[in-house]
């Protein structure tokens, strides 16, 4: 997703510059704005906050239990939107923590 001028694949420590790869640009430009993509990705993303992980796991369970109920379709979609919002809020907090920790700036 990104390349650092240190050639390290482990971290950006010691890098004076980083750049986004073609795949990273595509994710940033198109996929991160796609609700369906985010709803799928969150299910495979490691979460480092036990409360967020439990909320997301419960939400996946709740949506799966509503799948056969046509009359509850709106409730299912609202649950998915809430789940994606929870995921995005978590990612935002993680990014802010990394910026403070590594003293990076937003581009």
Coordinates of N, CA and C in Angstrom, one line a residue:
X1 N 0.8 -1.2 0.0 CA 0.0 0.0 0.0 C 0.8 1.3 0.0
X2 N 2.0 1.2 0.6 CA 2.9 2.3 0.6 C 4.4 1.8 0.6
X3 N 5.2 2.7 0.2 CA 6.7 2.4 0.1 C 7.4 3.4 0.9
X4 N 8.4 3.0 1.7 CA 9.3 4.0 2.4 C 10.6 4.0 1.7
X5 N 11.3 5.1 1.9 CA 12.7 5.2 1.2 C 13.7 4.4 2.0
X6 N 13.3 3.7 3.1 CA 14.3 2.9 3.9 C 14.3 1.5 3.3
X7 N 13.5 1.1 2.5 CA 13.4 -0.3 1.9 C 12.9 -1.3 3.0
X8 N 12.5 -0.8 4.1 CA 12.0 -1.7 5.2 C 10.6 -2.1 4.9
X9 N 10.2 -3.3 5.0 CA 8.8 -3.7 4.9 C 8.1 -3.8 6.2
X10 N 8.9 -3.6 7.3 CA 8.3 -3.7 8.7 C 7.8 -2.5 9.2
X11 N 8.4 -1.3 9.0 CA 7.9 -0.1 9.5 C 8.4 1.1 8.7
X12 N 8.0 2.3 9.1 CA 8.5 3.5 8.4 C 9.5 4.2 9.2
X13 N 9.9 3.6 10.3 CA 10.9 4.2 11.2 C 12.2 4.5 10.4
X14 N 12.7 5.7 10.5 CA 13.9 6.2 9.8 C 13.6 6.7 8.4
X15 N 12.4 6.6 8.0 CA 12.1 7.1 6.6 C 12.0 8.6 6.6
X16 N 12.5 9.2 5.5 CA 12.3 10.6 5.4 C 11.1 10.9 4.4
X17 N 10.8 9.9 3.6 CA 9.7 10.0 2.7 C 8.9 8.7 2.6
X18 N 7.7 8.7 2.3 CA 6.9 7.6 2.0 C 6.0 7.9 0.8
X19 N 5.6 6.9 0.0 CA 4.7 7.2 -1.1 C 3.7 6.0 -1.2
X20 N 2.6 6.3 -1.7 CA 1.5 5.4 -1.9 C 1.8 4.5 -3.1
X21 N 1.5 3.3 -3.1 CA 1.7 2.4 -4.3 C 0.4 2.5 -5.1
X22 N 0.5 1.9 -6.3 CA -0.7 1.9 -7.2 C -1.9 1.3 -6.5
X23 N -1.6 0.2 -5.9 CA -2.7 -0.5 -5.2 C -3.3 0.4 -4.1
X24 N -2.4 1.0 -3.3 CA -2.8 1.9 -2.3 C -3.7 3.1 -2.8
X25 N -3.2 3.6 -3.9 CA -4.0 4.7 -4.6 C -5.4 4.2 -4.9
X26 N -5.5 3.0 -5.5 CA -6.8 2.5 -5.9 C -7.7 2.3 -4.7
X27 N -7.1 1.8 -3.6 CA -7.9 1.6 -2.4 C -8.4 2.9 -1.9
X28 N -7.5 3.9 -1.8 CA -7.8 5.2 -1.3 C -8.9 5.9 -2.2
X29 N -8.7 5.8 -3.5 CA -9.5 6.5 -4.5 C -10.9 5.9 -4.6
X30 N -11.0 4.6 -4.6 CA -12.3 3.9 -4.9 C -12.8 3.1 -3.8
X31 N -12.1 2.1 -3.3 CA -12.6 1.1 -2.4 C -13.0 1.6 -1.1
X32 N -12.3 2.5 -0.5 CA -12.6 3.0 0.9 C -13.9 3.8 0.9
X33 N -14.3 4.2 -0.2 CA -15.6 4.9 -0.3 C -16.8 4.0 -0.6
X34 N -16.5 2.7 -0.7 CA -17.5 1.8 -1.0 C -18.1 1.1 0.2
X35 N -19.3 1.3 0.6 CA -19.9 0.7 1.8 C -19.8 -0.8 1.8
X36 N -20.1 -1.4 0.7 CA -20.1 -2.9 0.6 C -18.7 -3.4 0.8
X37 N -17.7 -2.7 0.3 CA -16.3 -3.1 0.5 C -15.9 -3.0 2.0
X38 N -16.2 -1.9 2.6 CA -15.9 -1.7 4.0 C -16.6 -2.7 4.9
X39 N -17.9 -3.0 4.5 CA -18.6 -4.0 5.3 C -18.0 -5.4 5.3
X40 N -17.4 -5.7 4.2 CA -16.7 -7.0 4.0 C -15.3 -7.0 4.7
X41 N -14.6 -5.9 4.5 CA -13.2 -5.8 5.0 C -13.2 -5.8 6.5
X42 N -14.1 -5.2 7.1 CA -14.1 -5.2 8.6 C -14.1 -6.5 9.2
X43 N -14.7 -7.5 8.5 CA -14.8 -8.9 9.1 C -13.5 -9.6 9.1
X44 N -12.5 -9.1 8.3 CA -11.2 -9.8 8.2 C -10.1 -8.9 8.8
X45 N -10.4 -7.8 9.4 CA -9.4 -6.9 9.9 C -9.2 -7.2 11.3
X46 N -7.9 -7.4 11.7 CA -7.6 -7.5 13.1 C -8.0 -6.2 13.9
X47 N -8.6 -6.4 15.0 CA -9.1 -5.3 15.8 C -8.4 -5.3 17.2
X48 N -7.7 -4.2 17.6 CA -6.9 -4.2 18.8 C -7.7 -3.6 19.9
X49 N -9.0 -3.6 19.9 CA -9.8 -3.0 21.0 C -10.9 -4.0 21.2
X50 N -10.9 -4.7 22.4 CA -11.8 -5.8 22.7 C -13.2 -5.3 22.7
X51 N -13.5 -4.1 23.1 CA -14.9 -3.6 23.0 C -15.4 -3.5 21.6
X52 N -14.6 -2.9 20.7 CA -15.0 -2.7 19.3 C -15.1 -4.1 18.7
X53 N -14.2 -5.0 19.0 CA -14.2 -6.3 18.4 C -15.5 -7.0 18.8
X54 N -15.9 -7.0 20.0 CA -17.1 -7.6 20.5 C -18.4 -7.0 19.8
X55 N -18.4 -5.6 19.7 CA -19.5 -4.9 19.0 C -19.6 -5.4 17.6
X56 N -18.5 -5.4 16.9 CA -18.5 -5.8 15.5 C -18.9 -7.3 15.3
X57 N -18.4 -8.1 16.1 CA -18.7 -9.6 16.0 C -20.2 -9.8 16.3
X58 N -20.8 -9.1 17.3 CA -22.2 -9.2 17.6 C -23.0 -8.6 16.5
X59 N -22.6 -7.6 15.8 CA -23.3 -7.0 14.7 C -23.3 -8.0 13.5
X60 N -22.2 -8.7 13.2 CA -22.2 -9.7 12.2 C -23.2 -10.8 12.5
X61 N -23.2 -11.2 13.7 CA -24.2 -12.2 14.2 C -25.6 -11.7 14.0
X62 N -25.9 -10.5 14.4 CA -27.2 -9.9 14.4 C -27.7 -9.9 12.9
X63 N -26.9 -9.4 12.0 CA -27.3 -9.3 10.6 C -27.5 -10.7 10.0
X64 N -26.6 -11.6 10.3 CA -26.8 -13.0 9.8 C -28.1 -13.6 10.3
X65 N -28.6 -13.3 11.5 CA -29.8 -13.8 12.0 C -31.0 -13.2 11.4
X66 N -30.9 -12.0 10.8 CA -32.0 -11.3 10.1 C -32.1 -11.7 8.6
X67 N -31.2 -12.4 8.1 CA -31.0 -12.7 6.7 C -32.3 -13.2 6.0
X68 N -33.0 -14.1 6.7 CA -34.2 -14.7 6.1 C -35.5 -13.9 6.3
X69 N -35.4 -12.8 6.9 CA -36.6 -12.1 7.3 C -36.7 -10.9 6.3
X70 N -37.5 -11.0 5.3 CA -37.7 -9.9 4.3 C -38.2 -8.7 4.9
X71 N -39.1 -8.9 5.9 CA -39.8 -7.7 6.5 C -38.8 -7.0 7.4
X72 N -37.6 -7.5 7.7 CA -36.6 -6.8 8.5 C -35.4 -6.4 7.8
X73 N -35.6 -6.2 6.5 CA -34.5 -5.8 5.6 C -33.9 -4.4 6.0
X74 N -34.8 -3.5 6.3 CA -34.3 -2.1 6.6 C -33.5 -2.2 7.9
X75 N -34.0 -3.0 8.9 CA -33.2 -3.1 10.2 C -31.9 -3.7 9.9
X76 N -31.8 -4.7 9.0 CA -30.5 -5.3 8.6 C -29.5 -4.3 8.0
X77 N -30.0 -3.5 7.1 CA -29.2 -2.5 6.5 C -28.7 -1.4 7.5
X78 N -29.6 -1.0 8.3 CA -29.2 0.0 9.4 C -28.2 -0.6 10.3
X79 N -28.3 -1.9 10.6 CA -27.3 -2.5 11.5 C -26.0 -2.5 10.8
X80 N -26.0 -2.8 9.5 CA -24.7 -2.8 8.7 C -24.1 -1.4 8.6
X81 N -24.9 -0.4 8.4 CA -24.4 1.0 8.4 C -23.8 1.3 9.8
X82 N -24.4 1.0 10.8 CA -23.9 1.2 12.2 C -22.6 0.5 12.4
X83 N -22.5 -0.7 11.9 CA -21.3 -1.5 12.0 C -20.1 -0.9 11.2
X84 N -20.4 -0.4 10.0 CA -19.3 0.2 9.2 C -18.9 1.5 9.9
X85 N -19.8 2.3 10.5 CA -19.5 3.5 11.2 C -18.6 3.2 12.4
X86 N -18.9 2.2 13.1 CA -18.1 1.7 14.3 C -16.7 1.4 13.8
X87 N -16.6 0.7 12.7 CA -15.3 0.3 12.1 C -14.5 1.5 11.7
X88 N -15.1 2.4 11.0 CA -14.4 3.7 10.5 C -14.0 4.5 11.7
X89 N -14.8 4.6 12.7 CA -14.4 5.4 13.9 C -13.2 4.7 14.6
X90 N -13.2 3.4 14.6 CA -12.1 2.7 15.2 C -10.8 2.9 14.4
X91 N -10.9 2.9 13.1 CA -9.7 3.1 12.2 C -9.2 4.6 12.4
X92 N -10.1 5.5 12.5 CA -9.7 6.9 12.7 C -9.0 7.0 14.0
X93 N -9.5 6.4 15.1 CA -8.8 6.5 16.4 C -7.4 5.9 16.3
X94 N -7.3 4.7 15.6 CA -6.0 4.1 15.4 C -5.0 4.9 14.6
X95 N -5.5 5.6 13.6 CA -4.7 6.4 12.8 C -4.2 7.6 13.6
X96 N -5.1 8.2 14.4 CA -4.7 9.3 15.2 C -3.6 8.9 16.2
X97 N -3.7 7.7 16.8 CA -2.7 7.2 17.7 C -1.4 7.0 17.0
X98 N -1.4 6.5 15.8 CA -0.2 6.3 15.1 C 0.5 7.6 14.7
X99 N -0.3 8.6 14.3 CA 0.3 9.9 14.0 C 1.0 10.5 15.2
X100 N 0.3 10.4 16.4 CA 0.9 10.9 17.6 C 2.2 10.2 17.9
X101 N 2.1 8.8 17.8 CA 3.2 8.0 18.2 C 4.4 8.2 17.3
X102 N 4.2 8.3 16.0 CA 5.3 8.3 15.0 C 5.5 9.7 14.5
X103 N 4.7 10.7 15.0 CA 4.8 12.1 14.6 C 4.7 12.3 13.1
X104 N 3.8 11.6 12.5 CA 3.6 11.8 11.1 C 2.5 12.9 10.8
X105 N 2.5 13.4 9.6 CA 1.5 14.4 9.3 C 0.6 13.8 8.2
X106 N -0.6 14.4 8.2 CA -1.6 14.0 7.1 C -1.3 14.6 5.8
X107 N -1.3 13.9 4.7 CA -1.0 14.4 3.4 C -2.3 14.8 2.7

